Structure formats: C-alpha cells, structure tokens
Amino acid sequence: MNAPVSLEPLGDPWATPLDRVNVSDARLFRDDIWYDWFARLRRDDPVHYTAESEFGPYWSVTRYKDIMHVETRPEVFSSASGITLLTQPDEYRTPMFIAMDPPKHDVQRNVVSPIVAPENLARMAGTIRQRAATILDGLPRNETFDWVERVSIELTTQMLATLFDYPFERRRDLTYWSNVAVTNFNDPDSLVKNDDERLDELRKMATAMMPLWNERVNAPPRPDLISMLAHGESTRHMDPMEFMGTCILLIVGGNDTTRNAISGGLWALHNFPDEYSKLRDNPGLIPGMVPEIIRWQTPIGYMRRTALSDYELGGKTIRAGDKVAMWYISGNRDPDAIPEPNRFIVDRPRPRQHLSFGFGIHRCVGNRLAELQLTILWEEILKRFPVIEVVEKPKRTYSAFVHGITAMMVRIPA
Ligand code: HEM
C-alpha cells in the first residue's frame, strides 16, 4: 500500500545516512534540488535500496550503464506490474502496452507505431508549423505571460487533437485527462484525491472517445490513433478498461513529455545565455539542440520495472518481486557517459546519447514526433523573436515521475 507522504526535512544530500536516502520524494523535483542527491547515489551507492517510502520499498538504479543493463533485460525486469512506483490496486489498473511484456506488448505497439511512420510525420510537419506560427504570432509583446499555458500546453494539445482526430474545439479535454491520469494525490493542487475519483474522470474520457471509435470502426482506415486501434487485429476487440488504458497511454505519452521539453528548453537557454547567442547566430544548430533539450529536461524522471527472479546488479541482490526504478534523470547527468553533463550545450557531439526516451523494447514510440515538434517550434521562434526573457524561476511539478514545469513567466521585448 502507498503511505501518506512524510514531511521530514530533506537534509544534506552528502551527509544523510544512505539508508535514509529516498529519491522518490517529490519535493526534490518541485524544489529543483535533486542534482546532488543523485550525484551522491551515483558515487556512493549506485544501485540503492530504499526500505521506506510512500511507495513502499524500492531499488534505485542511477548510473547510465546500469540503467541500460536493466532496460535491455525485459525477461528479468518486467513492466507488467506497473511503470511507476505507485502500486495501484488491481481494480484500478487500466491495461496499456507500456505496462505489458512480450508478446502482447509487441503486438499492440505494432498497431500504433505507424502513426509516426516517416510519411505520417511528413504529413504532420506542415500542420505543426502552421499551428506553431499561429500560437507564436498571437503572443503579447512587452508583457509578462505564462509560457507553459500559452505555448507549451497549447501546442502539445493541438498536436494531440490531430493525432486522435479529436474535435479541435474540445482539445483541452485531452490536457485535462492527461493531468488527471498522472496527478499525484499528495500534491495539494491535485485534480483528483484518490483512485475512485481518478477512475470516474477517466471513464468520462472513455465515454467521449467511444463515439469516435464507433464512427471509425466501420469506416475505411485512416491515419489517426483511434482509427488505427479500431482496425488493428489485436486491438479491435479490446475490453473497455483496455481501451481506456491505451487512450491514457497515448494521451499522456504525447502530452506532458513534449510540453515539459518545450518549457525546459527555454529555461535551459535562459540559464546558458552564451548558448542562446550561439543558437541565434546559427539556427542551423536547432536539430542538434533538440535532443540536448530532451536530455537536459528529462521529462520522465524514471520508469519502474519489477524483478521476476533474483538478480545481481552492482554487487547487490535484487529479489524477485522487488520494484526497481531506472532513474533516467540521473543517468542523463552521469559524467561517465555524458561529458560535462551539467552543461547545456547546443552543439553537443552525439546529442542523442541520452536516456530520456528509454531504451530497448519500450523505447518511446513518439520520439521522432517529439523531436519534430520541438524542431519546428524553435525554427519558428527564432524567425520571430531574437530573445524571450524568463522573468522568474519556473514553478515545478510535484512528482518524481513527470519531471515538469507547471508555470514559467516570460516577456518578449517589443
Ligand atoms: C514510451 C519518454 C513523447 C508515446 C516512453 C518511455 C519514455 C518516454 C521514457 C518509456 C521508455 C522505456 O520504458 O524504455 C518520452 C519523452 C517524450 C515523449 C521524453 C517527449 C520529449 C512521446 C510522444 C508520444 C509518445 C509525442 C505519442 C505518440 C509513447 C508510447 C510509449 C512511450 C506509446 C510506450 C512504448 C512501449 O511501451 O513500447 N516515452 N516520450 N511519447 N511513449 Fe514517449
């Protein structure tokens, strides 16, 4: 069971006894103070056991190479018991292929992966550019406004409406359901307070999606996600919970992640003004900067696996049934894998060598689409605005899983 969050003071990351180190504490991310906690674990206890946390006991894998090791052994480290540290009672679990193992995972993944086939991406690029341009042209000058609300959420929500071919004027429904799906009950601002409330809201999502399914299941196949699921051999007979779970996966997958990469990129450039000028002088650097933004932000802090058998890793014995968190946010700052990991470098050599999209059989389906959105957005930004000033520190998500920015006030000089 998941216990209420403890509000003990966090202490000094370098002096806290190792057996008290719990990097799943959402305050580390809300207050943006996680860096040294993970540096400590990478140095002193890279495969680390936390006996007590709000999520119960769990292991943390914090070095790049160990994360790759776990990612590439799905026969030992299973996704089927859930991908976040929260243990959901069975009656609330909505099946989705990110939380399945082969062979079912592979079959369902293959149904939706054509959405990001090169011809579909090429088709979407024009729409993304036109929508990005409209959003940017509508921004105020010489006035403080919230970048997250006006740009990051708006662009990703418009994109989701396109992927689902969901009624455009109701697109904010999708943002709302995505927020509900990932909300942390312990966050004072959480949208729902318990599993029952969450399930009620998500049922409303399934109810709204059903007519779209019914309309498309008997029509010729189209290149949107609902039509693909309705026509997929392995997905067309999904039960209602499975349909709900798959919709949540596709909504959350394409929403919070890209949204937070859009906000995180601007925050990174603000903190590295020399890199910002380098970019302004040479917009040709954008395609290489985009994966660096995704590494820098690491929009998903970790993914969880569950050991199916006892396994030795880094001199520790992980027991069958133990939860294991692969901390991408830590692997992406591991100096043994990424030179000068705490610097944001717009022309970093080998920028795609990061863990933000995971690795192995679950590697993000939408990675090229996310890169495409960010690339087009930055191209359109640089065409219009020589500089966007961030006027105060961003407000951050209270979560160890979604590494996000909830508000970021900016100003565009006239
Ligand atoms: C899986 C991150 C954008 C759809 C994942 C995983 C991560 C991730 C970490 C799990 C990888 C693993 O367990 O090894 C991100 C980031 C994004 C992004 C950082 C943006 C910067 C998207 C988009 C879509 C999407 C735009 C929508 C099409 C999915 C799906 C999966 C997934 C469907 C499940 C794949 C599977 O289990 O086989 N993503 N994602 N993601 N992502 Fe993304």
PDB file of N, CA and C in Angstrom, residues 84-137:
ATOM      1  N   THR A  84       5.178   2.947 -12.732  1.00  0.00           N
ATOM      2  CA  THR A  84       5.530   3.957 -11.733  1.00  0.00           C
ATOM      3  C   THR A  84       5.632   3.252 -10.382  1.00  0.00           C
ATOM      4  N   LEU A  85       6.263   3.917  -9.421  1.00  0.00           N
ATOM      5  CA  LEU A  85       6.486   3.279  -8.124  1.00  0.00           C
ATOM      6  C   LEU A  85       5.184   3.058  -7.357  1.00  0.00           C
ATOM      7  N   LEU A  86       4.168   3.836  -7.709  1.00  0.00           N
ATOM      8  CA  LEU A  86       2.877   3.691  -7.044  1.00  0.00           C
ATOM      9  C   LEU A  86       2.300   2.301  -7.343  1.00  0.00           C
ATOM     10  N   THR A  87       1.924   1.581  -6.291  1.00  0.00           N
ATOM     11  CA  THR A  87       1.277   0.284  -6.512  1.00  0.00           C
ATOM     12  C   THR A  87      -0.217   0.511  -6.544  1.00  0.00           C
ATOM     13  N   GLN A  88      -0.798   0.344  -7.723  1.00  0.00           N
ATOM     14  CA  GLN A  88      -2.242   0.563  -7.829  1.00  0.00           C
ATOM     15  C   GLN A  88      -2.981  -0.725  -7.539  1.00  0.00           C
ATOM     16  N   PRO A  89      -4.036  -0.681  -6.703  1.00  0.00           N
ATOM     17  CA  PRO A  89      -4.826  -1.897  -6.509  1.00  0.00           C
ATOM     18  C   PRO A  89      -5.346  -2.389  -7.869  1.00  0.00           C
ATOM     19  N   ASP A  90      -5.440  -3.724  -8.018  1.00  0.00           N
ATOM     20  CA  ASP A  90      -5.801  -4.298  -9.321  1.00  0.00           C
ATOM     21  C   ASP A  90      -7.065  -3.694  -9.923  1.00  0.00           C
ATOM     22  N   GLU A  91      -8.059  -3.406  -9.052  1.00  0.00           N
ATOM     23  CA  GLU A  91      -9.343  -2.941  -9.601  1.00  0.00           C
ATOM     24  C   GLU A  91      -9.225  -1.564 -10.254  1.00  0.00           C
ATOM     25  N   TYR A  92      -8.134  -0.844  -9.980  1.00  0.00           N
ATOM     26  CA  TYR A  92      -7.971   0.485 -10.585  1.00  0.00           C
ATOM     27  C   TYR A  92      -6.985   0.483 -11.752  1.00  0.00           C
ATOM     28  N   ARG A  93      -6.408  -0.665 -12.024  1.00  0.00           N
ATOM     29  CA  ARG A  93      -5.367  -0.676 -13.056  1.00  0.00           C
ATOM     30  C   ARG A  93      -5.994  -0.720 -14.441  1.00  0.00           C
ATOM     31  N   THR A  94      -5.512   0.180 -15.307  1.00  0.00           N
ATOM     32  CA  THR A  94      -6.023   0.188 -16.671  1.00  0.00           C
ATOM     33  C   THR A  94      -4.917  -0.383 -17.569  1.00  0.00           C
ATOM     34  N   PRO A  95      -5.167  -1.525 -18.206  1.00  0.00           N
ATOM     35  CA  PRO A  95      -4.099  -2.144 -19.001  1.00  0.00           C
ATOM     36  C   PRO A  95      -3.658  -1.245 -20.147  1.00  0.00           C
ATOM     37  N   MET A  96      -2.357  -1.176 -20.373  1.00  0.00           N
ATOM     38  CA  MET A  96      -1.823  -0.409 -21.510  1.00  0.00           C
ATOM     39  C   MET A  96      -0.492  -1.046 -21.895  1.00  0.00           C
ATOM     40  N   PHE A  97      -0.098  -0.939 -23.170  1.00  0.00           N
ATOM     41  CA  PHE A  97       1.023  -1.793 -23.589  1.00  0.00           C
ATOM     42  C   PHE A  97       2.368  -1.363 -23.015  1.00  0.00           C
ATOM     43  N   ILE A  98       2.468  -0.121 -22.518  1.00  0.00           N
ATOM     44  CA  ILE A  98       3.728   0.270 -21.865  1.00  0.00           C
ATOM     45  C   ILE A  98       3.916  -0.554 -20.586  1.00  0.00           C
ATOM     46  N   ALA A  99       2.798  -1.026 -20.027  1.00  0.00           N
ATOM     47  CA  ALA A  99       2.864  -1.832 -18.814  1.00  0.00           C
ATOM     48  C   ALA A  99       2.551  -3.295 -19.129  1.00  0.00           C
ATOM     49  N   MET A 100       3.096  -3.776 -20.237  1.00  0.00           N
ATOM     50  CA  MET A 100       2.949  -5.194 -20.605  1.00  0.00           C
ATOM     51  C   MET A 100       4.313  -5.715 -21.026  1.00  0.00           C
ATOM     52  N   ASP A 101       4.449  -7.019 -21.011  1.00  0.00           N
ATOM     53  CA  ASP A 101       5.672  -7.662 -21.500  1.00  0.00           C
ATOM     54  C   ASP A 101       5.363  -8.337 -22.831  1.00  0.00           C
ATOM     55  N   PRO A 102       6.417  -8.745 -23.557  1.00  0.00           N
ATOM     56  CA  PRO A 102       6.159  -9.522 -24.773  1.00  0.00           C
ATOM     57  C   PRO A 102       5.424 -10.818 -24.412  1.00  0.00           C
ATOM     58  N   PRO A 103       4.626 -11.409 -25.279  1.00  0.00           N
ATOM     59  CA  PRO A 103       4.431 -10.972 -26.671  1.00  0.00           C
ATOM     60  C   PRO A 103       3.330  -9.904 -26.825  1.00  0.00           C
ATOM     61  N   LYS A 104       2.447  -9.747 -25.802  1.00  0.00           N
ATOM     62  CA  LYS A 104       1.295  -8.858 -26.001  1.00  0.00           C
ATOM     63  C   LYS A 104       1.755  -7.415 -26.254  1.00  0.00           C
ATOM     64  N   HIS A 105       2.789  -7.010 -25.506  1.00  0.00           N
ATOM     65  CA  HIS A 105       3.295  -5.653 -25.697  1.00  0.00           C
ATOM     66  C   HIS A 105       3.649  -5.393 -27.156  1.00  0.00           C
ATOM     67  N   ASP A 106       4.420  -6.306 -27.732  1.00  0.00           N
ATOM     68  CA  ASP A 106       4.964  -6.082 -29.079  1.00  0.00           C
ATOM     69  C   ASP A 106       3.830  -5.963 -30.102  1.00  0.00           C
ATOM     70  N   VAL A 107       2.809  -6.813 -29.927  1.00  0.00           N
ATOM     71  CA  VAL A 107       1.713  -6.844 -30.894  1.00  0.00           C
ATOM     72  C   VAL A 107       0.948  -5.515 -30.848  1.00  0.00           C
ATOM     73  N   GLN A 108       0.647  -5.043 -29.642  1.00  0.00           N
ATOM     74  CA  GLN A 108      -0.131  -3.791 -29.525  1.00  0.00           C
ATOM     75  C   GLN A 108       0.704  -2.588 -29.945  1.00  0.00           C
ATOM     76  N   ARG A 109       1.979  -2.608 -29.615  1.00  0.00           N
ATOM     77  CA  ARG A 109       2.846  -1.490 -30.017  1.00  0.00           C
ATOM     78  C   ARG A 109       2.863  -1.375 -31.545  1.00  0.00           C
ATOM     79  N   ASN A 110       2.920  -2.534 -32.203  1.00  0.00           N
ATOM     80  CA  ASN A 110       2.976  -2.504 -33.666  1.00  0.00           C
ATOM     81  C   ASN A 110       1.731  -1.898 -34.293  1.00  0.00           C
ATOM     82  N   VAL A 111       0.605  -1.963 -33.581  1.00  0.00           N
ATOM     83  CA  VAL A 111      -0.626  -1.393 -34.144  1.00  0.00           C
ATOM     84  C   VAL A 111      -0.527   0.136 -34.226  1.00  0.00           C
ATOM     85  N   VAL A 112       0.023   0.755 -33.183  1.00  0.00           N
ATOM     86  CA  VAL A 112       0.006   2.234 -33.181  1.00  0.00           C
ATOM     87  C   VAL A 112       1.291   2.864 -33.716  1.00  0.00           C
ATOM     88  N   SER A 113       2.360   2.076 -33.845  1.00  0.00           N
ATOM     89  CA  SER A 113       3.607   2.726 -34.254  1.00  0.00           C
ATOM     90  C   SER A 113       3.562   3.358 -35.660  1.00  0.00           C
ATOM     91  N   PRO A 114       2.672   2.902 -36.585  1.00  0.00           N
ATOM     92  CA  PRO A 114       2.640   3.596 -37.895  1.00  0.00           C
ATOM     93  C   PRO A 114       2.260   5.080 -37.792  1.00  0.00           C
ATOM     94  N   ILE A 115       1.670   5.497 -36.681  1.00  0.00           N
ATOM     95  CA  ILE A 115       1.306   6.908 -36.545  1.00  0.00           C
ATOM     96  C   ILE A 115       2.543   7.799 -36.705  1.00  0.00           C
ATOM     97  N   VAL A 116       3.705   7.256 -36.378  1.00  0.00           N
ATOM     98  CA  VAL A 116       4.923   8.068 -36.508  1.00  0.00           C
ATOM     99  C   VAL A 116       5.821   7.560 -37.642  1.00  0.00           C
ATOM    100  N   ALA A 117       5.231   6.850 -38.609  1.00  0.00           N
ATOM    101  CA  ALA A 117       5.998   6.440 -39.800  1.00  0.00           C
ATOM    102  C   ALA A 117       6.419   7.704 -40.548  1.00  0.00           C
ATOM    103  N   PRO A 118       7.550   7.648 -41.271  1.00  0.00           N
ATOM    104  CA  PRO A 118       8.051   8.852 -41.932  1.00  0.00           C
ATOM    105  C   PRO A 118       6.997   9.580 -42.771  1.00  0.00           C
ATOM    106  N   GLU A 119       6.120   8.835 -43.497  1.00  0.00           N
ATOM    107  CA  GLU A 119       5.148   9.538 -44.350  1.00  0.00           C
ATOM    108  C   GLU A 119       4.116  10.296 -43.509  1.00  0.00           C
ATOM    109  N   ASN A 120       3.782   9.741 -42.324  1.00  0.00           N
ATOM    110  CA  ASN A 120       2.849  10.448 -41.443  1.00  0.00           C
ATOM    111  C   ASN A 120       3.507  11.682 -40.834  1.00  0.00           C
ATOM    112  N   LEU A 121       4.777  11.530 -40.451  1.00  0.00           N
ATOM    113  CA  LEU A 121       5.484  12.697 -39.886  1.00  0.00           C
ATOM    114  C   LEU A 121       5.578  13.802 -40.932  1.00  0.00           C
ATOM    115  N   ALA A 122       5.867  13.413 -42.158  1.00  0.00           N
ATOM    116  CA  ALA A 122       5.990  14.413 -43.233  1.00  0.00           C
ATOM    117  C   ALA A 122       4.642  15.125 -43.419  1.00  0.00           C
ATOM    118  N   ARG A 123       3.561  14.351 -43.337  1.00  0.00           N
ATOM    119  CA  ARG A 123       2.232  14.931 -43.494  1.00  0.00           C
ATOM    120  C   ARG A 123       1.923  15.897 -42.349  1.00  0.00           C
ATOM    121  N   MET A 124       2.382  15.527 -41.137  1.00  0.00           N
ATOM    122  CA  MET A 124       2.055  16.343 -39.962  1.00  0.00           C
ATOM    123  C   MET A 124       2.909  17.604 -39.879  1.00  0.00           C
ATOM    124  N   ALA A 125       4.082  17.591 -40.513  1.00  0.00           N
ATOM    125  CA  ALA A 125       5.027  18.703 -40.317  1.00  0.00           C
ATOM    126  C   ALA A 125       4.401  20.048 -40.697  1.00  0.00           C
ATOM    127  N   GLY A 126       3.659  20.059 -41.806  1.00  0.00           N
ATOM    128  CA  GLY A 126       3.044  21.310 -42.262  1.00  0.00           C
ATOM    129  C   GLY A 126       2.029  21.816 -41.239  1.00  0.00           C
ATOM    130  N   THR A 127       1.210  20.893 -40.723  1.00  0.00           N
ATOM    131  CA  THR A 127       0.205  21.281 -39.716  1.00  0.00           C
ATOM    132  C   THR A 127       0.893  21.819 -38.471  1.00  0.00           C
ATOM    133  N   ILE A 128       1.947  21.137 -38.021  1.00  0.00           N
ATOM    134  CA  ILE A 128       2.637  21.586 -36.802  1.00  0.00           C
ATOM    135  C   ILE A 128       3.194  22.998 -37.024  1.00  0.00           C
ATOM    136  N   ARG A 129       3.793  23.214 -38.201  1.00  0.00           N
ATOM    137  CA  ARG A 129       4.407  24.526 -38.458  1.00  0.00           C
ATOM    138  C   ARG A 129       3.352  25.630 -38.472  1.00  0.00           C
ATOM    139  N   GLN A 130       2.258  25.334 -39.116  1.00  0.00           N
ATOM    140  CA  GLN A 130       1.198  26.343 -39.216  1.00  0.00           C
ATOM    141  C   GLN A 130       0.624  26.641 -37.829  1.00  0.00           C
ATOM    142  N   ARG A 131       0.449  25.599 -37.011  1.00  0.00           N
ATOM    143  CA  ARG A 131      -0.109  25.814 -35.672  1.00  0.00           C
ATOM    144  C   ARG A 131       0.886  26.533 -34.771  1.00  0.00           C
ATOM    145  N   ALA A 132       2.153  26.175 -34.885  1.00  0.00           N
ATOM    146  CA  ALA A 132       3.175  26.849 -34.069  1.00  0.00           C
ATOM    147  C   ALA A 132       3.205  28.331 -34.433  1.00  0.00           C
ATOM    148  N   ALA A 133       3.143  28.627 -35.740  1.00  0.00           N
ATOM    149  CA  ALA A 133       3.199  30.023 -36.199  1.00  0.00           C
ATOM    150  C   ALA A 133       2.018  30.812 -35.638  1.00  0.00           C
ATOM    151  N   THR A 134       0.826  30.226 -35.698  1.00  0.00           N
ATOM    152  CA  THR A 134      -0.364  30.937 -35.195  1.00  0.00           C
ATOM    153  C   THR A 134      -0.221  31.209 -33.695  1.00  0.00           C
ATOM    154  N   ILE A 135       0.242  30.218 -32.952  1.00  0.00           N
ATOM    155  CA  ILE A 135       0.395  30.404 -31.499  1.00  0.00           C
ATOM    156  C   ILE A 135       1.415  31.512 -31.224  1.00  0.00           C
ATOM    157  N   LEU A 136       2.539  31.477 -31.913  1.00  0.00           N
ATOM    158  CA  LEU A 136       3.605  32.461 -31.640  1.00  0.00           C
ATOM    159  C   LEU A 136       3.170  33.864 -32.066  1.00  0.00           C
ATOM    160  N   ASP A 137       2.469  33.950 -33.198  1.00  0.00           N
ATOM    161  CA  ASP A 137       2.031  35.286 -33.662  1.00  0.00           C
ATOM    162  C   ASP A 137       1.016  35.909 -32.712  1.00  0.00           C
TER     163      ASP A 137
END
